[in-house]
Amino acid sequence: MPAAIVIGAQWGDEGKGKITDHLAERAHMVVRYQGGNNAGHTVMVGDTVLKLHQIPSGITRPEVAVVLGHGMVINPPALIEELDTVRSLGVMSDNIHISSSAHLVMPYHILLDGLEEELRGAAALGTTRRGIGPAYADKYARTGIRVQDLVDPARFRERVSQALKRVNLELTRVFDHDPMTVESIAEQYLPTGERLARYVTDTDHLVQEALDQGKRLVLEGAQATMLDIDYGTYPYVTSSSPTAGGACQGSGVSPMQVSHVLGIVKAYTSRVGAGPFPTELLDATGDWLVEQGHEYGTSTGRRRRCGWIDTVALRYAARVNGFSGLAITRLDVLTGLDQVLICSAYRLPDGSLTRDYPADADVLAHVEPIYISMPGWSEPISHLRSVQDLPEAAWAYCQRVSELINTPIDLISVGAERDELVVIKWPL
Ligand code: GDP
Ligand code: IMO
Ligand code: MG
């Protein structure tokens, strides 16, 4: 009953989509376990570039069942649009299952996400404004609306009517905004319920049945460890648990059924939105990484902040997730640098050195990264498929990172294309 979890080890956009698609080649099922359309996961198949937001990255393989797990918050109109886009690109798989227990991102969540960001002013979090925070807040306040409500029009209207009692007070009295009506929401959402109904099911049952039958599962995380509501740089985080515990919580898989936890590590670091980022490069090298790596958000198009790899944060990520292996991605982007730096420790404001990641984001904002310098390499590497063929300096860099994180390397991604990968060990 092998279930492998794919987890972003940094601040997102590590290449989880590409690695999940790769693992899906040997899997029967791919389950997304948290987040919503704040995620943007890119999968490349030949000339086709799929930018997936809610649909799991196994979708291009018709024999693989894809599951939108109960830990997700689903935006139904956006999901319909995504399904249509994916189909227009020739991906015909209909092997899709949506958890009836997943919560919905409602129009007022999206509105409130934007209004709350405006209210925060200079302290804005830089959210994707997709309504994710307010949707999870409603889930935990027990005022959320779920997929099972969407496919039952009478119940949907009743739940929305109940929810609007509070939401409209907030909209009108706190934000001086027009109230929303049940009818306008029903008009927008109920037709999506009709279209999605045939995919809606008890996915926990489906997942357990697959495991009973010895099928191989990939649990696909969105966002990443440092954006986790508990482990991340609070409050500059997302509102769910992308880490290993969250994978079980949001998918219907028990911790006892997990066989592998794969940490996806970008060969450098990027972050979108506000919050501390010790190794951020605000100089020409940072600009070079952005341009060389085309570092613009898959969901919002925002320029990503870029910097050197941070093994203090990664060691912490390896511990809290229990990474059994790493997939180092985008190694090709570093080609052409004379030297590559690895952050191996932080100097704290009191002058002392630490390799322990501080739990307080305010402390993290004031640490000074201590770097090890490694020689760079100039040869293109995207065509290489084995460790032996990699430039010596590129392999030495990966090995040093692996040693500092105390986790072996399973995969090295050397390009965006599906086959641009060096496989050391199959995690599934
Ligand atoms: P995700 O959110 O973790 O799935 O990552 P994104 O899809 O948002 O961003 C990763 C970007 O890097 C996408 O454009 C991928 O196509 C691309 N990518 C993935 N792996 C590699 C790689 O090894 N090299 C290069 N150059 N691009 C990669
Ligand atoms: P994938 O899955 C990178 C960031 C936002 C913001 C913070 C909170 O593609 O790696 P939210 O809208 O979730 O309330 O925003 O989290 N963020 C991401 N950054 N990749 C993502 O997803 C992200 N999803 C959210 O930029 O800083
Ligand atoms: Mg992304």
XYZ file of C-alpha atoms and ligand atoms in Angstrom:
484
model
C 0.000 0.000 0.000
C 2.556 2.611 -0.968
C 1.553 6.249 -0.674
C 4.188 8.872 -1.459
C 3.729 12.483 -0.406
C 5.047 15.327 -2.573
C 5.785 18.373 -0.421
C 7.205 21.779 -1.267
C 10.208 22.283 1.001
C 10.523 26.071 0.668
C 7.994 28.844 -0.097
C 6.236 27.230 -3.056
C 6.776 26.885 -6.806
C 9.526 24.317 -6.376
C 8.216 22.221 -9.276
C 5.743 20.010 -7.387
C 3.562 19.734 -10.513
C 6.371 18.382 -12.649
C 7.527 15.863 -10.029
C 3.955 14.723 -9.273
C 3.359 14.189 -12.995
C 6.561 12.153 -13.110
C 5.574 9.956 -10.158
C 2.095 9.551 -11.657
C 3.696 7.453 -14.384
C 3.898 4.643 -11.819
C 0.854 5.551 -9.726
C -2.820 4.617 -9.828
C -4.103 7.672 -8.034
C -3.003 11.264 -7.355
C -4.701 13.055 -4.453
C -4.456 16.836 -3.845
C -4.809 17.266 -0.096
C -5.021 21.017 0.664
C -5.172 24.509 -0.775
C -7.241 25.720 -3.656
C -6.656 27.810 -6.727
C -3.981 29.807 -4.944
C -1.741 27.020 -6.302
C -0.278 27.003 -9.790
C 1.337 23.715 -10.786
C 2.942 23.464 -14.197
C 3.045 20.200 -16.116
C 4.675 20.036 -19.538
C 3.842 17.309 -21.996
C 5.607 17.891 -25.289
C 4.545 21.319 -26.508
C 1.560 21.446 -24.181
C 1.967 23.503 -21.020
C -0.693 22.812 -18.411
C -1.061 25.316 -15.608
C -3.063 23.448 -13.016
C -4.623 25.155 -10.026
C -7.098 22.722 -8.507
C -6.851 19.649 -10.721
C -4.166 17.234 -9.486
C -1.067 16.831 -11.645
C -1.869 13.231 -12.670
C -4.551 14.474 -15.068
C -2.612 13.890 -18.286
C -2.542 10.158 -17.618
C -6.011 8.738 -18.304
C -5.270 5.539 -16.365
C -4.558 7.565 -13.211
C -7.492 8.552 -10.996
C -7.175 12.121 -9.770
C -8.784 13.102 -6.488
C -9.560 16.540 -5.083
C -9.378 15.620 -1.426
C -11.483 16.843 1.475
C -8.652 19.069 2.721
C -8.977 21.338 -0.296
C -11.088 24.474 -0.630
C -12.690 24.335 -4.043
C -13.710 27.242 -6.226
C -16.373 25.664 -8.486
C -16.503 28.246 -11.330
C -12.700 28.280 -11.482
C -12.667 24.474 -11.491
C -15.097 24.325 -14.411
C -12.938 26.816 -16.300
C -9.849 24.746 -15.542
C -11.539 21.538 -16.703
C -12.542 23.265 -19.947
C -9.030 24.605 -20.485
C -7.449 21.242 -19.833
C -9.868 19.601 -22.281
C -9.224 22.270 -24.911
C -5.556 21.330 -24.668
C -6.454 17.766 -25.570
C -6.332 16.173 -22.117
C -9.430 14.026 -22.168
C -9.164 12.186 -18.849
C -12.460 12.060 -17.005
C -11.017 9.970 -14.201
C -11.711 12.755 -11.707
C -13.134 12.511 -8.188
C -14.081 15.426 -5.962
C -14.549 14.974 -2.233
C -18.098 15.704 -1.130
C -16.599 16.973 2.150
C -14.255 19.553 0.627
C -15.199 23.126 1.450
C -16.154 25.730 -1.113
C -14.518 29.053 -1.789
C -17.549 31.332 -1.975
C -17.763 34.687 -3.795
C -17.760 36.497 -0.457
C -14.510 34.765 0.534
C -12.808 36.228 -2.524
C -14.266 39.645 -1.835
C -13.251 39.519 1.837
C -9.717 38.333 0.984
C -9.235 41.511 -1.064
C -10.924 43.808 1.462
C -8.897 42.373 4.351
C -5.669 42.834 2.390
C -6.579 46.477 1.721
C -7.338 46.966 5.400
C -3.929 45.564 6.394
C -2.281 48.351 4.385
C 1.508 48.185 4.691
C 1.145 44.949 6.685
C -0.619 43.174 3.783
C 0.313 39.500 3.451
C 0.387 39.534 -0.330
C -2.196 36.763 -0.624
C -3.298 35.492 -4.013
C -6.709 37.080 -3.299
C -8.404 33.817 -4.194
C -10.426 33.732 -0.965
C -8.351 30.965 0.592
C -7.910 32.460 4.084
C -11.585 33.387 4.538
C -12.708 29.968 3.203
C -10.556 28.059 5.703
C -11.614 30.491 8.456
C -15.252 29.552 7.760
C -14.376 25.861 7.717
C -12.864 26.063 11.197
C -15.598 28.384 12.458
C -18.020 25.649 11.313
C -19.816 28.053 9.028
C -18.414 26.684 5.775
C -20.329 25.381 2.778
C -19.225 22.088 1.279
C -19.279 20.342 -2.082
C -22.101 18.096 -0.843
C -24.194 21.252 -0.334
C -23.429 22.491 -3.839
C -25.039 19.448 -5.418
C -28.249 19.851 -3.395
C -29.848 23.179 -4.483
C -32.311 23.479 -1.579
C -29.616 22.792 0.998
C -27.208 25.132 -0.789
C -29.665 28.038 -0.679
C -30.368 27.364 2.985
C -26.665 27.248 3.921
C -25.839 30.379 1.918
C -28.747 32.216 3.478
C -27.475 31.275 6.942
C -23.888 32.273 6.094
C -24.932 35.621 4.616
C -26.482 36.704 7.916
C -22.981 37.217 9.305
C -21.142 37.899 6.051
C -23.453 40.759 5.098
C -23.043 42.374 8.500
C -19.307 42.237 7.975
C -19.497 43.514 4.395
C -21.795 46.418 5.187
C -20.689 47.454 8.690
C -16.972 46.728 8.637
C -16.165 47.354 5.002
C -18.976 49.688 3.953
C -19.582 47.357 1.009
C -22.827 46.278 -0.668
C -24.370 43.091 0.753
C -24.604 39.878 -1.281
C -27.773 37.965 -2.099
C -28.532 34.259 -2.007
C -29.953 34.468 -5.522
C -26.878 35.995 -7.136
C -24.650 33.371 -5.514
C -27.052 30.530 -6.397
C -27.181 31.755 -9.989
C -23.413 31.637 -10.255
C -22.748 28.416 -8.296
C -25.678 26.016 -8.793
C -25.025 25.422 -12.517
C -21.451 24.473 -11.590
C -22.877 21.984 -9.085
C -24.869 20.384 -11.877
C -21.763 20.020 -14.017
C -19.529 18.753 -11.234
C -22.091 16.401 -9.631
C -20.942 13.304 -11.486
C -17.435 13.653 -10.054
C -18.560 14.160 -6.458
C -18.103 11.229 -4.120
C -16.788 10.038 -0.760
C -13.139 10.142 -1.792
C -11.895 8.871 1.587
C -13.589 5.584 0.810
C -12.085 5.580 -2.685
C -8.605 6.240 -1.324
C -8.830 3.485 1.278
C -10.182 1.019 -1.263
C -7.257 1.793 -3.568
C -4.797 1.244 -0.712
C -6.526 -2.040 0.219
C -6.012 -3.185 -3.350
C -2.287 -2.413 -3.120
C -2.505 0.495 -5.541
C 0.151 3.204 -5.569
C -0.874 6.701 -4.495
C 0.775 10.087 -4.796
C -0.420 12.764 -2.383
C 0.212 16.125 -4.013
C 0.757 19.123 -1.791
C 0.203 22.704 -2.798
C 2.085 25.701 -1.359
C 4.952 24.557 0.856
C 6.444 23.958 4.296
C 7.414 27.577 4.978
C 3.866 28.663 4.043
C 2.287 26.136 6.445
C -0.153 27.657 8.927
C 1.753 26.084 11.858
C 5.309 25.525 10.625
C 5.611 28.518 8.306
C 6.531 32.161 8.763
C 3.270 33.151 10.466
C 1.396 35.359 9.673
C 2.999 35.337 6.201
C 1.619 31.892 5.426
C -1.322 30.269 3.729
C -4.298 29.022 5.749
C -3.767 25.264 5.420
C -1.207 22.560 6.232
C 0.915 21.654 3.208
C 3.234 19.549 5.429
C 3.215 15.771 5.937
C 0.643 15.821 8.743
C -1.661 17.881 6.553
C -1.257 15.364 3.754
C -2.825 12.653 5.890
C -5.405 14.993 7.346
C -6.545 16.226 3.950
C -6.421 13.061 1.861
C -7.911 10.237 3.910
C -4.585 8.379 4.159
C -3.295 7.272 7.562
C 0.304 8.075 8.615
C 0.804 4.280 8.809
C 0.079 4.056 5.085
C 2.711 6.558 3.984
C 5.734 4.900 2.433
C 7.700 7.918 1.247
C 7.848 11.666 1.882
C 9.501 13.464 -0.987
C 10.712 17.011 -0.365
C 10.740 19.165 -3.470
C 13.672 21.559 -3.258
C 14.344 24.292 -5.777
C 18.122 24.592 -6.359
C 17.807 28.182 -5.139
C 14.898 29.857 -3.285
C 11.905 31.877 -4.391
C 9.017 33.453 -2.571
C 5.890 35.292 -3.741
C 4.099 37.678 -1.407
C 5.299 39.324 1.794
C 7.269 37.865 4.712
C 10.824 37.193 5.859
C 13.252 35.584 3.413
C 16.808 35.544 4.824
C 18.673 34.594 1.625
C 16.770 36.963 -0.671
C 19.045 38.673 -3.223
C 18.089 42.274 -3.840
C 20.966 42.736 -6.278
C 21.912 41.919 -9.856
C 22.263 38.195 -9.048
C 18.663 38.199 -7.763
C 17.498 39.841 -10.999
C 19.569 37.318 -12.956
C 17.829 34.405 -11.187
C 14.396 35.921 -11.922
C 15.197 36.310 -15.621
C 17.152 33.071 -16.053
C 14.437 31.139 -14.211
C 11.443 33.080 -15.630
C 10.368 33.509 -12.027
C 6.879 34.942 -12.430
C 3.922 33.392 -10.591
C 1.922 30.644 -12.305
C -1.322 31.843 -10.693
C -0.979 35.588 -10.306
C 1.899 36.460 -12.659
C 3.678 38.286 -9.827
C 7.484 38.549 -9.946
C 8.914 36.035 -7.511
C 11.529 37.151 -5.001
C 14.675 35.043 -5.510
C 17.756 34.152 -3.490
C 20.286 31.448 -2.597
C 19.334 28.054 -1.222
C 18.777 28.047 2.534
C 19.722 24.779 4.228
C 18.760 26.056 7.688
C 15.143 26.354 6.537
C 15.461 23.126 4.530
C 16.872 21.131 7.456
C 13.869 22.273 9.469
C 11.563 21.277 6.589
C 13.239 17.860 6.384
C 12.687 17.318 10.090
C 9.079 18.415 10.412
C 8.027 16.505 7.307
C 10.341 13.542 7.815
C 11.601 13.713 4.231
C 12.785 10.311 3.096
C 14.210 11.776 -0.100
C 14.675 14.991 -2.040
C 13.882 16.073 -5.563
C 16.215 18.960 -6.394
C 14.635 20.975 -9.196
C 15.711 23.736 -11.558
C 19.385 22.888 -11.235
C 19.768 24.011 -14.862
C 18.820 27.577 -13.887
C 22.090 27.922 -11.950
C 24.188 27.124 -15.033
C 26.460 30.048 -15.870
C 27.252 31.306 -12.367
C 30.940 31.496 -11.335
C 30.040 30.499 -7.818
C 26.905 29.266 -6.086
C 26.242 30.041 -2.451
C 24.594 27.816 0.146
C 23.265 29.271 3.378
C 24.442 26.897 6.114
C 23.737 28.911 9.284
C 22.169 32.123 10.565
C 23.756 34.816 12.676
C 21.134 35.908 15.192
C 20.701 39.577 16.162
C 22.721 38.938 19.386
C 25.721 37.837 17.281
C 25.481 34.101 17.969
C 25.376 31.494 15.207
C 22.611 28.932 14.827
C 21.574 26.145 12.479
C 18.162 25.962 14.128
C 15.335 27.671 12.308
C 13.719 30.317 14.546
C 10.004 29.806 15.177
C 9.404 33.563 15.309
C 9.091 35.240 11.900
C 10.221 38.551 13.446
C 13.488 36.915 14.510
C 13.852 35.313 11.077
C 13.465 38.752 9.505
C 16.602 39.902 11.325
C 18.984 36.966 10.893
C 22.060 37.232 8.699
C 22.665 34.229 6.458
C 26.119 32.635 6.648
C 27.188 31.181 3.309
C 29.386 28.431 1.968
C 30.664 29.170 -1.539
C 30.850 26.390 -4.125
C 32.274 26.598 -7.652
C 29.675 27.080 -10.379
C 29.478 25.363 -13.765
C 28.947 26.702 -17.254
C 27.768 23.680 -19.254
C 24.076 23.296 -20.159
C 22.687 20.280 -18.293
C 19.071 19.861 -19.459
C 19.962 17.016 -21.838
C 21.726 14.987 -19.139
C 20.018 11.946 -17.592
C 22.578 10.481 -15.191
C 24.574 11.687 -12.227
C 27.814 10.551 -13.892
C 27.199 12.957 -16.772
C 26.473 16.020 -14.601
C 29.282 18.588 -14.373
C 31.365 17.748 -11.302
C 30.554 21.122 -9.699
C 26.790 20.656 -10.183
C 26.839 17.239 -8.529
C 29.104 18.513 -5.724
C 26.579 21.302 -5.104
C 23.670 18.844 -4.863
C 25.630 16.533 -2.592
C 26.562 19.368 -0.255
C 22.936 20.449 -0.012
C 21.869 16.865 0.655
C 24.500 16.474 3.409
C 23.461 19.716 5.081
C 19.811 18.660 5.030
C 20.672 15.134 6.059
C 18.452 13.622 3.376
C 19.354 11.585 0.284
C 18.589 12.796 -3.241
C 16.083 10.743 -5.240
C 15.632 12.976 -8.271
C 17.319 15.946 -9.935
C 15.256 17.971 -12.363
C 17.357 19.626 -15.076
C 14.633 21.260 -17.175
C 10.915 21.937 -17.321
C 10.113 19.155 -19.791
C 8.701 15.886 -18.514
C 11.808 13.829 -19.357
C 14.384 16.391 -18.221
C 15.143 14.451 -15.095
C 17.981 12.508 -13.495
C 16.504 9.583 -11.594
C 18.665 8.261 -8.774
C 15.904 6.339 -7.020
C 12.197 6.000 -7.807
C 10.291 7.085 -4.710
C 7.310 4.875 -5.504
P 4.816 24.187 -8.340
O 3.852 25.201 -7.865
O 5.713 23.692 -7.244
O 4.193 23.053 -9.089
O 5.796 24.941 -9.365
P 5.338 25.950 -10.547
O 4.773 25.166 -11.647
O 4.540 27.085 -9.994
O 6.733 26.583 -10.916
C 7.795 25.786 -11.324
C 8.216 26.237 -12.723
O 9.443 25.625 -13.028
C 7.259 25.796 -13.829
O 7.291 26.760 -14.842
C 7.876 24.491 -14.325
O 7.541 24.206 -15.674
C 9.331 24.798 -14.177
N 10.229 23.681 -13.881
C 10.020 22.570 -13.134
N 11.178 21.870 -13.017
C 12.109 22.566 -13.714
C 13.507 22.379 -13.943
O 14.134 21.446 -13.480
N 14.135 23.334 -14.695
C 13.497 24.408 -15.224
N 14.192 25.267 -15.931
N 12.186 24.616 -15.002
C 11.512 23.714 -14.256
P 2.064 26.569 -5.317
O 1.222 25.385 -4.934
C 3.824 30.330 -3.998
C 1.541 32.580 -1.019
C 0.969 33.918 -1.408
C 1.014 34.639 -0.079
C 0.662 33.536 0.922
C -0.800 33.493 1.334
O 1.970 26.935 -6.755
O 3.457 26.426 -4.819
P -3.030 32.725 0.109
O -3.661 33.203 -1.166
O -2.700 31.272 0.111
O -3.799 33.145 1.322
O -1.641 33.537 0.178
O 0.999 32.316 0.265
N 1.153 31.463 -1.892
C 1.978 30.865 -2.753
N 3.262 31.155 -3.091
N 3.203 29.264 -4.541
C 1.949 28.931 -4.179
O 1.342 27.792 -4.564
C 1.262 29.778 -3.285
N 0.006 29.778 -2.758
C -0.037 30.795 -1.907
O 1.768 34.547 -2.384
O 2.325 35.059 0.201
Mg 3.287 27.159 -8.311
